[in-house]
GROMACS .gro file of N, CA and C in nm:
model
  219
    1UNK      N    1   0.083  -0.120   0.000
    1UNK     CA    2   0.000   0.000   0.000
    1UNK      C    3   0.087   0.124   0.000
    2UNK      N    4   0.028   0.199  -0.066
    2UNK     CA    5   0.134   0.370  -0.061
    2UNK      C    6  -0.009   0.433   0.051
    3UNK      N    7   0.094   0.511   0.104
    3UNK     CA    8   0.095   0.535   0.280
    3UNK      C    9  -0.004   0.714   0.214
    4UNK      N   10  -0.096   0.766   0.260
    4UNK     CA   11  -0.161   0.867   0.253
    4UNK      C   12  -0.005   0.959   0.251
    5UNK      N   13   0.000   1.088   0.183
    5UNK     CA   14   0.091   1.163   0.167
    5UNK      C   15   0.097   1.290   0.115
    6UNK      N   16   0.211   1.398   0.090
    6UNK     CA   17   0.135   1.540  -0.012
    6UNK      C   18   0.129   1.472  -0.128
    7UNK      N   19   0.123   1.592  -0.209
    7UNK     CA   20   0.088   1.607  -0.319
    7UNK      C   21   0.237   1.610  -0.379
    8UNK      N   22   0.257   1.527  -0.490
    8UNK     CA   23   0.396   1.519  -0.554
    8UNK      C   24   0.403   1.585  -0.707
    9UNK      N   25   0.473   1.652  -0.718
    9UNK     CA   26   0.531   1.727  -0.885
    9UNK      C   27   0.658   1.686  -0.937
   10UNK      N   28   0.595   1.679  -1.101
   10UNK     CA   29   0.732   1.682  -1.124
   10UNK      C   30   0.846   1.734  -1.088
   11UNK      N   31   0.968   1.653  -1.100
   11UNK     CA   32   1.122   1.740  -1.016
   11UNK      C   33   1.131   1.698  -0.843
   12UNK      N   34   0.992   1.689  -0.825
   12UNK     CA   35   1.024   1.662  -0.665
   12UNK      C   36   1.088   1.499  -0.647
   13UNK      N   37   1.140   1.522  -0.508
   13UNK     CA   38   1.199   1.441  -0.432
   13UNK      C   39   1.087   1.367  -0.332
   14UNK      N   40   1.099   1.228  -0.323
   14UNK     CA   41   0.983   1.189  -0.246
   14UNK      C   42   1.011   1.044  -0.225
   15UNK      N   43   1.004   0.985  -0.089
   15UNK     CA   44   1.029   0.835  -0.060
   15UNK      C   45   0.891   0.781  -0.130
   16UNK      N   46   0.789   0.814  -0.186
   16UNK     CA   47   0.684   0.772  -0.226
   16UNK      C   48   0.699   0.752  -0.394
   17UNK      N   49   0.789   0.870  -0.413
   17UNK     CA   50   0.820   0.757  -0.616
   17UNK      C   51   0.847   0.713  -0.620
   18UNK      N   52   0.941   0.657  -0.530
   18UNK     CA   53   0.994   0.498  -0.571
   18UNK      C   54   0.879   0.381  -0.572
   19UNK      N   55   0.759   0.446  -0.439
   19UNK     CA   56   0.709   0.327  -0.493
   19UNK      C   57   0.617   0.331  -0.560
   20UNK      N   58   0.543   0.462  -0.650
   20UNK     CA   59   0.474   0.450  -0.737
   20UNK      C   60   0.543   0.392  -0.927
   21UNK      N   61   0.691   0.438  -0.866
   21UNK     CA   62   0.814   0.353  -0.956
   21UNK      C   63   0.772   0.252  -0.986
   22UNK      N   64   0.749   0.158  -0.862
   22UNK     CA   65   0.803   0.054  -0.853
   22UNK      C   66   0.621  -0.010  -0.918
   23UNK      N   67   0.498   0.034  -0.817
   23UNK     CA   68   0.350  -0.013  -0.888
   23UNK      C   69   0.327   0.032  -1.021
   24UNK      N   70   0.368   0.123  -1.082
   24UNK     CA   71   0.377   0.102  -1.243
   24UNK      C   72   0.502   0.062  -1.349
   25UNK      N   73   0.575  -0.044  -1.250
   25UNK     CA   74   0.666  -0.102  -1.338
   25UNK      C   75   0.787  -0.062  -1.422
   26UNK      N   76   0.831   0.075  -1.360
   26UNK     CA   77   0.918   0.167  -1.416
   26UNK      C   78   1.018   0.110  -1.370
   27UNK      N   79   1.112   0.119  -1.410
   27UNK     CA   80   1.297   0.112  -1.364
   27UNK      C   81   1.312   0.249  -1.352
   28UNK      N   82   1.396   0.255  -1.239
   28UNK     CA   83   1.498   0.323  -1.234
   28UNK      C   84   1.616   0.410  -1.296
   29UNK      N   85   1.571   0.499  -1.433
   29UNK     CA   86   1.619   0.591  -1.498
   29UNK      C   87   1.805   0.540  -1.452
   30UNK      N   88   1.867   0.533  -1.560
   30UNK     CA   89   2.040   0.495  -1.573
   30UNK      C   90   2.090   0.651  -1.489
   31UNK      N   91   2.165   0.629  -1.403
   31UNK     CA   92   2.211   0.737  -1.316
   31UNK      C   93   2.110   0.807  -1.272
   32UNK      N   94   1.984   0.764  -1.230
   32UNK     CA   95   1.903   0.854  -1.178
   32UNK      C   96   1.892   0.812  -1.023
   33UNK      N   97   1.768   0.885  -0.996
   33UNK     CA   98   1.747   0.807  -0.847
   33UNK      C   99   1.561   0.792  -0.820
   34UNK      N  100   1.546   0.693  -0.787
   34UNK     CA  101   1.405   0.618  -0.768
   34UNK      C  102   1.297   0.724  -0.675
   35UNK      N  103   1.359   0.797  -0.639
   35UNK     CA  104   1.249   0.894  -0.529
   35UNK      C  105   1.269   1.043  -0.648
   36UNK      N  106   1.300   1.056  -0.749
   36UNK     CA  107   1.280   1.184  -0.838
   36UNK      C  108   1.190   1.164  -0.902
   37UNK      N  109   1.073   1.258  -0.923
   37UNK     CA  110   0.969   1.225  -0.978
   37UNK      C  111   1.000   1.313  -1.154
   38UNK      N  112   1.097   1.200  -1.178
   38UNK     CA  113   1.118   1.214  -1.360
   38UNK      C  114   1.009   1.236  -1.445
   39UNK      N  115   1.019   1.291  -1.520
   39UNK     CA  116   0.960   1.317  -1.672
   39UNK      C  117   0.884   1.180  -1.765
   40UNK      N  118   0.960   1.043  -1.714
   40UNK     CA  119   0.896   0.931  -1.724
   40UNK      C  120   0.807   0.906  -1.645
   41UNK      N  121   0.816   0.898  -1.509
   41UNK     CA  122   0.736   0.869  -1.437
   41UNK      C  123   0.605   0.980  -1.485
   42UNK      N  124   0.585   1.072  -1.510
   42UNK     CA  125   0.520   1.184  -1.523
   42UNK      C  126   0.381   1.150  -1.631
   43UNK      N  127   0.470   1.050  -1.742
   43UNK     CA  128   0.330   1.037  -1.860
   43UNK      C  129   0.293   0.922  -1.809
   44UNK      N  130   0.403   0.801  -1.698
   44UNK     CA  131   0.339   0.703  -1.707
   44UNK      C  132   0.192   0.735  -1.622
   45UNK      N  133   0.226   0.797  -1.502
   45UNK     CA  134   0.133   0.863  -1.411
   45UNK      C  135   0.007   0.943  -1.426
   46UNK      N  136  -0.022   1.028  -1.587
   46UNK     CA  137  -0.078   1.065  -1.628
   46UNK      C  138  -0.168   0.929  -1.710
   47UNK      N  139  -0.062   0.864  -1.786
   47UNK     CA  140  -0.125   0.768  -1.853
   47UNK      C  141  -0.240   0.646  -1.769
   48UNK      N  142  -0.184   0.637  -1.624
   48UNK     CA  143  -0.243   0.602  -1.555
   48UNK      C  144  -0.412   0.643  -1.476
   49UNK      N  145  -0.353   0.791  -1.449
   49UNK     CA  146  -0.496   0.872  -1.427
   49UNK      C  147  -0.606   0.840  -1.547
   50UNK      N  148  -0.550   0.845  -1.665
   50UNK     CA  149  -0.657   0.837  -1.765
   50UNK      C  150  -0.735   0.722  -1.765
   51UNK      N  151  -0.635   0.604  -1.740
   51UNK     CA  152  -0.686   0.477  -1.760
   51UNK      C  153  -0.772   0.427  -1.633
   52UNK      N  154  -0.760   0.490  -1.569
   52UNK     CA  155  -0.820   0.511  -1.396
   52UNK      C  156  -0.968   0.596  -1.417
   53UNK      N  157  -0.972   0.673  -1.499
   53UNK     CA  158  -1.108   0.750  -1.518
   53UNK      C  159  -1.056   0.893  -1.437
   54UNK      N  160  -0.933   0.921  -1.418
   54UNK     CA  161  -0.920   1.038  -1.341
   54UNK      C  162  -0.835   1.172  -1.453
   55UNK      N  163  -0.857   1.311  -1.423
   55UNK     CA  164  -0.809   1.357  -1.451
   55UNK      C  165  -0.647   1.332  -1.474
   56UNK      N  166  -0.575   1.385  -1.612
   56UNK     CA  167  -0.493   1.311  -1.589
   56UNK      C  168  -0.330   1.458  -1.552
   57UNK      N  169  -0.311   1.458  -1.480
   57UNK     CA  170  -0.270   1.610  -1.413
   57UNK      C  171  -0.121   1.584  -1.407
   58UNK      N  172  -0.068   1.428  -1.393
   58UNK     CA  173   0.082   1.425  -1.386
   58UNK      C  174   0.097   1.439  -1.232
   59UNK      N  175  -0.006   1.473  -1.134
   59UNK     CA  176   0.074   1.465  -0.999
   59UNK      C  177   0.071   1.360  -0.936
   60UNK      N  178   0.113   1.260  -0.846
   60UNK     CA  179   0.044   1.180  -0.732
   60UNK      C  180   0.000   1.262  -0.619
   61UNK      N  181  -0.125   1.194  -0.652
   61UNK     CA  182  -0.234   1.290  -0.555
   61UNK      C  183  -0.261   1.201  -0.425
   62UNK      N  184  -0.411   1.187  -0.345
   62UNK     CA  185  -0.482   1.123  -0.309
   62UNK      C  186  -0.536   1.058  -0.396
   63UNK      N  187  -0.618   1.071  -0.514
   63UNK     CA  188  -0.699   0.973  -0.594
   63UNK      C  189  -0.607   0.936  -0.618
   64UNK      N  190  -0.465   0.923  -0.679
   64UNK     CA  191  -0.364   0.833  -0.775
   64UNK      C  192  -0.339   0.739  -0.634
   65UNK      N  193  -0.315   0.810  -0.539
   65UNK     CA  194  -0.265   0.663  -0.412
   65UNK      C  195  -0.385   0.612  -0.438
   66UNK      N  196  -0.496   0.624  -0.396
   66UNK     CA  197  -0.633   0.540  -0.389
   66UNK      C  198  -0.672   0.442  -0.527
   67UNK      N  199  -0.640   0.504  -0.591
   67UNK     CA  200  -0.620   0.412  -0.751
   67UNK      C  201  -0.542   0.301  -0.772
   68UNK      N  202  -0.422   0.327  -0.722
   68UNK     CA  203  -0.323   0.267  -0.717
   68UNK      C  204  -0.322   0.114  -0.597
   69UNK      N  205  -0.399   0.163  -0.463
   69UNK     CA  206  -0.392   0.051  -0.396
   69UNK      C  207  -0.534  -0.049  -0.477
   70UNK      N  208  -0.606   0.044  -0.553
   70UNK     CA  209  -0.734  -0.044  -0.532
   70UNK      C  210  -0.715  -0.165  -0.614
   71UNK      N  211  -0.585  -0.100  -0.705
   71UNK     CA  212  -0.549  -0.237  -0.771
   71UNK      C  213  -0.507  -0.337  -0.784
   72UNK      N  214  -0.438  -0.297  -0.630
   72UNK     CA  215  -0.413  -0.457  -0.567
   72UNK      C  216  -0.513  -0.555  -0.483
   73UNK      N  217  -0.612  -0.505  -0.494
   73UNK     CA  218  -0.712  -0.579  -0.449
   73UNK      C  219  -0.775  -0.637  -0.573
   0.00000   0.00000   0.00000
């Protein structure tokens, strides 16, 4: 489960991209680091909202955590 949290933007730093990294199957950008919320992570995250029925805004929000766990159920 990703843990209730702020609101994340691109460029930010956050122990929580790694693991939205990690629930949409992203690697780890070559010399990057797993908690930067990259430019990849950004369309996958958008691409996600869409496919979720949510606006698709590029941030991790509340609805993207809530989206995100519901799909492990």
């Amino acid at each position: 489960r990703i843990p209730a949290g702020p609101q994340i933007k691109a460029g930010e730093e956050h122990a929580q991209v790694a693991m939205v990294r990690q629930r949409l199957g992203l690697a780890v950008p070559q010399g990057g680091k797993d908690e930067v919320f990259d430019a990849t992570l950004v369309a996958a995250v958008k691409a996600f909202q869409s496919q979720s029925g949510l606006k698709p805004t590029g941030t991790i929000n509340t609805p993207v955590r809530t989206a995100l766990n519901g799909a492990l159920q």
